[in-house]
C-alpha cells in the first residue's frame, strides 16, 4: 500500500501512546521527583559556583560550526551553468531535486517552489479551501503556516498544544471542529512529529484534509514512517535556517490523486504545463528556479547525516537533563525521530527561585547558546490578528459575514505558558557528545543553584 493512503501505524507494543502520555503528564505535573533515581541527585553532591558568579564555565569549548555547503553544491551549480535554460519545467536540477526528495518523502506528486510559505499556500489552494472555511492549526509556528489560508480567504483557528511536545493537542483540536472546518495543518515543531495517528483519525472521522507542515521537520519520522507521508499534503521549507537549505525555497508533495495533479498549477500562475490551454484556475507564481534546485539537490544528499546526528544529540541532551529540578525536557515519542531544528525545554513554574531571564543569563555565562522563548506570543496575539487587519486594515471574510472569528477572544493557555517558560538551545550536526554533555552539565549547575 502506498504510504500516503495507508493509515498511520498504531503505536507499537514497545510503549503505547497511553503509557507515553501518562508518563509524560506525570513528569510534567510532578511537584517533586524521586531524588534517588533522578539525574539531578546522581550528580548533585557538590554544586560548583555558577560562571555568572565567578565560577568556571561548564562549557569549555564551543563547537566549530563548518559551512553547510561546499563541493557537492559547487558541482551542481557548475553543471547548471552549462544549461541553456534556468527554468524549472523539465530543468535537470529540478528533476534531480525531485527524484532525491522522493527518496526522503515518498510522494507521487511533487512541486518544488519558492518557500515553505509558498508550499503551504499551494496546499491550501489545492485542498479547495473556500472563503469562510476554517483551518485548525498551531498558534506556535512561523506565520508562513497560515499566510496561504488568509490569502485563500479561509479562517485560521488556533488550537492548544501538548505541554511537553509543543504540538497540536488532538483533544483540543477535536473541540474546535465545527461544520465549517475543512482542514488541519499539523505543524511538526522543531521537527518533533505531531500525534499523527490521533490527528489523522480525527480528520478522517470529520472528512477533513490533513496538511503536514514539515518546514522544520526534514528527515523526521513518525513511528518509523517518513514525515509528510500520512497527511494528504506535505510542505517543507528550504529557508536558510532550516536543516537543509538553498537560501530560500520549498516543496509541496502529495500522494492523493484528488489533490496531487493540482500542485503544479497552483505553484505556476494557474498554468497547466502538461496540458496547456486556457486558465481554469487562479494562482500566483511560486516557482523554484534551477539555481535553487541545484543547491537543494546537493543538500538532500547530506540530509541523512545531518538528521541522524541531530536526532542522536538531541535525545542525548534529554537523557542527561531528565530529572533535573525545575526542568522539563523536550518531549519526543521514543519511536519517533526528531531532527531538533532547535531544542526547547521548559522551566517548571514555582520550582526555581529565579525567573527565566535569570536562568538564561546563567546558561549563557556557562557558555551555552541559549535564548528565552521562540516567537514572542502565539500567532493570534499579534496586532494584525487582533485588529483583523489582513487586507489594507480590513478582513473581507468577516465583513461579508462568512466568519464571526474574533481573535481578541481566542484562547490557547498552554501555548502562552510554553512561550513564557521555554528555553531554546541551538542544535547543530557538528556538535559532539562531549559538547552536549557539557551543555547538560551547565543546565544541571544552574537548576541546582536556583532550586527553590
Ligand atoms: C513551521 C513553519 N512553517 C512554515 C514556514 C515558512 O517557511 P518559509 O520561511 O520558507 O516561507 C516556516 C519557516 O520558518 C516554519 O518554520
PDB file of C-alpha atoms in Angstrom, residues 75-223:
ATOM      1  CA  UNK A  75      29.432  20.728  -8.661  1.00  0.00           C
ATOM      2  CA  UNK A  76      25.692  21.006  -9.165  1.00  0.00           C
ATOM      3  CA  UNK A  77      25.904  24.764  -9.799  1.00  0.00           C
ATOM      4  CA  UNK A  78      28.694  24.202 -12.324  1.00  0.00           C
ATOM      5  CA  UNK A  79      26.618  21.570 -14.109  1.00  0.00           C
ATOM      6  CA  UNK A  80      23.726  24.012 -14.191  1.00  0.00           C
ATOM      7  CA  UNK A  81      25.845  26.760 -15.759  1.00  0.00           C
ATOM      8  CA  UNK A  82      26.273  24.668 -18.892  1.00  0.00           C
ATOM      9  CA  UNK A  83      22.497  24.517 -19.397  1.00  0.00           C
ATOM     10  CA  UNK A  84      20.778  26.856 -21.837  1.00  0.00           C
ATOM     11  CA  UNK A  85      17.777  27.383 -19.544  1.00  0.00           C
ATOM     12  CA  UNK A  86      17.477  28.022 -15.814  1.00  0.00           C
ATOM     13  CA  UNK A  87      13.700  27.488 -15.809  1.00  0.00           C
ATOM     14  CA  UNK A  88      12.178  24.834 -13.539  1.00  0.00           C
ATOM     15  CA  UNK A  89       9.958  22.968 -16.005  1.00  0.00           C
ATOM     16  CA  UNK A  90      11.888  19.878 -17.142  1.00  0.00           C
ATOM     17  CA  UNK A  91      15.037  21.514 -15.732  1.00  0.00           C
ATOM     18  CA  UNK A  92      17.779  18.945 -14.947  1.00  0.00           C
ATOM     19  CA  UNK A  93      18.422  20.355 -11.449  1.00  0.00           C
ATOM     20  CA  UNK A  94      14.725  20.486 -10.576  1.00  0.00           C
ATOM     21  CA  UNK A  95      14.321  16.934 -11.890  1.00  0.00           C
ATOM     22  CA  UNK A  96      17.235  15.724  -9.761  1.00  0.00           C
ATOM     23  CA  UNK A  97      15.964  17.580  -6.698  1.00  0.00           C
ATOM     24  CA  UNK A  98      12.532  15.996  -7.180  1.00  0.00           C
ATOM     25  CA  UNK A  99      13.994  12.489  -7.543  1.00  0.00           C
ATOM     26  CA  UNK A 100      16.058  12.883  -4.381  1.00  0.00           C
ATOM     27  CA  UNK A 101      13.131  14.391  -2.498  1.00  0.00           C
ATOM     28  CA  UNK A 102      11.015  11.338  -3.351  1.00  0.00           C
ATOM     29  CA  UNK A 103      13.594   9.138  -1.635  1.00  0.00           C
ATOM     30  CA  UNK A 104      13.205  11.181   1.554  1.00  0.00           C
ATOM     31  CA  UNK A 105       9.436  11.647   1.358  1.00  0.00           C
ATOM     32  CA  UNK A 106       7.941   9.012  -0.988  1.00  0.00           C
ATOM     33  CA  UNK A 107       5.402  11.035  -2.981  1.00  0.00           C
ATOM     34  CA  UNK A 108       3.563  10.606  -6.261  1.00  0.00           C
ATOM     35  CA  UNK A 109       3.209  14.341  -6.929  1.00  0.00           C
ATOM     36  CA  UNK A 110       5.905  16.899  -6.080  1.00  0.00           C
ATOM     37  CA  UNK A 111       6.079  20.641  -6.765  1.00  0.00           C
ATOM     38  CA  UNK A 112       9.335  22.404  -5.864  1.00  0.00           C
ATOM     39  CA  UNK A 113       8.573  26.032  -5.031  1.00  0.00           C
ATOM     40  CA  UNK A 114       9.988  29.293  -3.743  1.00  0.00           C
ATOM     41  CA  UNK A 115       9.433  28.900   0.033  1.00  0.00           C
ATOM     42  CA  UNK A 116       7.715  26.922   2.769  1.00  0.00           C
ATOM     43  CA  UNK A 117       5.052  29.631   2.811  1.00  0.00           C
ATOM     44  CA  UNK A 118       4.509  29.016  -0.912  1.00  0.00           C
ATOM     45  CA  UNK A 119       4.304  25.235  -0.338  1.00  0.00           C
ATOM     46  CA  UNK A 120       1.600  25.738   2.301  1.00  0.00           C
ATOM     47  CA  UNK A 121      -0.316  28.237   0.142  1.00  0.00           C
ATOM     48  CA  UNK A 122      -0.254  25.806  -2.796  1.00  0.00           C
ATOM     49  CA  UNK A 123      -1.512  23.013  -0.499  1.00  0.00           C
ATOM     50  CA  UNK A 124      -4.362  25.114   0.877  1.00  0.00           C
ATOM     51  CA  UNK A 125      -5.381  26.219  -2.637  1.00  0.00           C
ATOM     52  CA  UNK A 126      -5.198  22.659  -3.993  1.00  0.00           C
ATOM     53  CA  UNK A 127      -7.209  21.441  -0.988  1.00  0.00           C
ATOM     54  CA  UNK A 128     -10.011  23.710  -2.179  1.00  0.00           C
ATOM     55  CA  UNK A 129     -10.303  25.890   0.926  1.00  0.00           C
ATOM     56  CA  UNK A 130     -13.233  28.214   0.209  1.00  0.00           C
ATOM     57  CA  UNK A 131     -13.986  31.664   1.665  1.00  0.00           C
ATOM     58  CA  UNK A 132     -15.036  31.204   5.312  1.00  0.00           C
ATOM     59  CA  UNK A 133     -13.691  27.635   5.612  1.00  0.00           C
ATOM     60  CA  UNK A 134     -11.911  27.023   8.901  1.00  0.00           C
ATOM     61  CA  UNK A 135      -8.433  25.526   9.114  1.00  0.00           C
ATOM     62  CA  UNK A 136      -7.245  24.374  12.522  1.00  0.00           C
ATOM     63  CA  UNK A 137      -3.560  24.776  13.279  1.00  0.00           C
ATOM     64  CA  UNK A 138      -0.948  25.575  15.900  1.00  0.00           C
ATOM     65  CA  UNK A 139      -0.502  29.076  17.370  1.00  0.00           C
ATOM     66  CA  UNK A 140       3.231  28.444  17.881  1.00  0.00           C
ATOM     67  CA  UNK A 141       4.661  28.427  14.388  1.00  0.00           C
ATOM     68  CA  UNK A 142       6.045  30.682  11.694  1.00  0.00           C
ATOM     69  CA  UNK A 143       3.378  32.960  10.240  1.00  0.00           C
ATOM     70  CA  UNK A 144       4.058  31.232   6.896  1.00  0.00           C
ATOM     71  CA  UNK A 145       1.880  28.359   8.131  1.00  0.00           C
ATOM     72  CA  UNK A 146      -1.263  30.463   7.788  1.00  0.00           C
ATOM     73  CA  UNK A 147      -0.442  33.109   5.159  1.00  0.00           C
ATOM     74  CA  UNK A 148      -1.948  30.921   2.429  1.00  0.00           C
ATOM     75  CA  UNK A 149      -5.076  30.275   4.495  1.00  0.00           C
ATOM     76  CA  UNK A 150      -5.697  34.016   4.857  1.00  0.00           C
ATOM     77  CA  UNK A 151      -4.997  34.669   1.148  1.00  0.00           C
ATOM     78  CA  UNK A 152      -7.492  31.964   0.141  1.00  0.00           C
ATOM     79  CA  UNK A 153      -9.991  33.749   2.429  1.00  0.00           C
ATOM     80  CA  UNK A 154     -10.009  30.861   4.870  1.00  0.00           C
ATOM     81  CA  UNK A 155     -10.093  31.322   8.643  1.00  0.00           C
ATOM     82  CA  UNK A 156      -7.209  30.048  10.783  1.00  0.00           C
ATOM     83  CA  UNK A 157      -8.424  28.538  14.056  1.00  0.00           C
ATOM     84  CA  UNK A 158      -5.689  28.065  16.633  1.00  0.00           C
ATOM     85  CA  UNK A 159      -5.836  25.010  18.865  1.00  0.00           C
ATOM     86  CA  UNK A 160      -3.901  24.471  22.065  1.00  0.00           C
ATOM     87  CA  UNK A 161      -0.753  22.378  22.383  1.00  0.00           C
ATOM     88  CA  UNK A 162       0.753  19.496  24.310  1.00  0.00           C
ATOM     89  CA  UNK A 163       2.663  20.821  27.329  1.00  0.00           C
ATOM     90  CA  UNK A 164       5.829  18.887  26.521  1.00  0.00           C
ATOM     91  CA  UNK A 165       5.642  18.236  22.758  1.00  0.00           C
ATOM     92  CA  UNK A 166       4.588  21.806  21.808  1.00  0.00           C
ATOM     93  CA  UNK A 167       2.483  20.217  19.047  1.00  0.00           C
ATOM     94  CA  UNK A 168      -1.293  20.181  18.467  1.00  0.00           C
ATOM     95  CA  UNK A 169      -3.249  18.559  21.304  1.00  0.00           C
ATOM     96  CA  UNK A 170      -5.721  16.286  19.442  1.00  0.00           C
ATOM     97  CA  UNK A 171      -8.306  16.630  22.232  1.00  0.00           C
ATOM     98  CA  UNK A 172      -8.267  20.421  21.891  1.00  0.00           C
ATOM     99  CA  UNK A 173      -8.374  20.159  18.087  1.00  0.00           C
ATOM    100  CA  UNK A 174     -11.482  17.938  18.404  1.00  0.00           C
ATOM    101  CA  UNK A 175     -13.242  20.605  20.462  1.00  0.00           C
ATOM    102  CA  UNK A 176     -12.579  23.277  17.838  1.00  0.00           C
ATOM    103  CA  UNK A 177     -14.061  21.347  14.905  1.00  0.00           C
ATOM    104  CA  UNK A 178     -17.246  22.979  13.558  1.00  0.00           C
ATOM    105  CA  UNK A 179     -19.328  22.384  10.405  1.00  0.00           C
ATOM    106  CA  UNK A 180     -17.079  24.996   8.742  1.00  0.00           C
ATOM    107  CA  UNK A 181     -13.837  23.146   9.444  1.00  0.00           C
ATOM    108  CA  UNK A 182     -12.198  21.914   6.257  1.00  0.00           C
ATOM    109  CA  UNK A 183      -8.593  21.100   7.164  1.00  0.00           C
ATOM    110  CA  UNK A 184      -5.995  20.667   9.877  1.00  0.00           C
ATOM    111  CA  UNK A 185      -2.443  21.913   9.426  1.00  0.00           C
ATOM    112  CA  UNK A 186      -0.233  19.825  11.714  1.00  0.00           C
ATOM    113  CA  UNK A 187       2.988  21.720  12.421  1.00  0.00           C
ATOM    114  CA  UNK A 188       5.835  19.405  13.437  1.00  0.00           C
ATOM    115  CA  UNK A 189       7.514  21.991  15.653  1.00  0.00           C
ATOM    116  CA  UNK A 190      11.312  21.728  15.802  1.00  0.00           C
ATOM    117  CA  UNK A 191      10.986  18.523  13.744  1.00  0.00           C
ATOM    118  CA  UNK A 192       9.107  16.727  16.528  1.00  0.00           C
ATOM    119  CA  UNK A 193       6.365  14.659  14.843  1.00  0.00           C
ATOM    120  CA  UNK A 194       2.796  15.534  15.858  1.00  0.00           C
ATOM    121  CA  UNK A 195       0.490  12.809  17.143  1.00  0.00           C
ATOM    122  CA  UNK A 196      -0.384  11.902  13.557  1.00  0.00           C
ATOM    123  CA  UNK A 197      -2.358   8.790  14.434  1.00  0.00           C
ATOM    124  CA  UNK A 198      -4.789  10.821  16.524  1.00  0.00           C
ATOM    125  CA  UNK A 199      -4.932  13.748  14.080  1.00  0.00           C
ATOM    126  CA  UNK A 200      -5.472  11.527  11.012  1.00  0.00           C
ATOM    127  CA  UNK A 201      -8.183   9.568  12.826  1.00  0.00           C
ATOM    128  CA  UNK A 202      -9.896  12.835  13.736  1.00  0.00           C
ATOM    129  CA  UNK A 203      -9.520  14.195  10.204  1.00  0.00           C
ATOM    130  CA  UNK A 204     -10.933  11.027   8.627  1.00  0.00           C
ATOM    131  CA  UNK A 205     -13.858  10.945  11.072  1.00  0.00           C
ATOM    132  CA  UNK A 206     -14.878  14.516  10.168  1.00  0.00           C
ATOM    133  CA  UNK A 207     -13.914  14.419   6.459  1.00  0.00           C
ATOM    134  CA  UNK A 208     -11.084  16.932   6.928  1.00  0.00           C
ATOM    135  CA  UNK A 209      -7.905  17.289   4.920  1.00  0.00           C
ATOM    136  CA  UNK A 210      -4.662  16.841   6.859  1.00  0.00           C
ATOM    137  CA  UNK A 211      -1.786  19.077   5.754  1.00  0.00           C
ATOM    138  CA  UNK A 212       1.593  18.384   7.329  1.00  0.00           C
ATOM    139  CA  UNK A 213       3.697  21.498   7.875  1.00  0.00           C
ATOM    140  CA  UNK A 214       7.091  19.817   7.869  1.00  0.00           C
ATOM    141  CA  UNK A 215       9.005  23.082   7.322  1.00  0.00           C
ATOM    142  CA  UNK A 216      11.142  22.319  10.404  1.00  0.00           C
ATOM    143  CA  UNK A 217      10.927  18.534  10.075  1.00  0.00           C
ATOM    144  CA  UNK A 218      13.322  17.446   7.326  1.00  0.00           C
ATOM    145  CA  UNK A 219      14.189  13.775   7.842  1.00  0.00           C
ATOM    146  CA  UNK A 220      11.847  13.284  10.811  1.00  0.00           C
ATOM    147  CA  UNK A 221       9.911  10.036  11.196  1.00  0.00           C
ATOM    148  CA  UNK A 222       6.593   9.243  12.801  1.00  0.00           C
ATOM    149  CA  UNK A 223       6.671   5.669  14.205  1.00  0.00           C
TER     150      UNK A 223
END
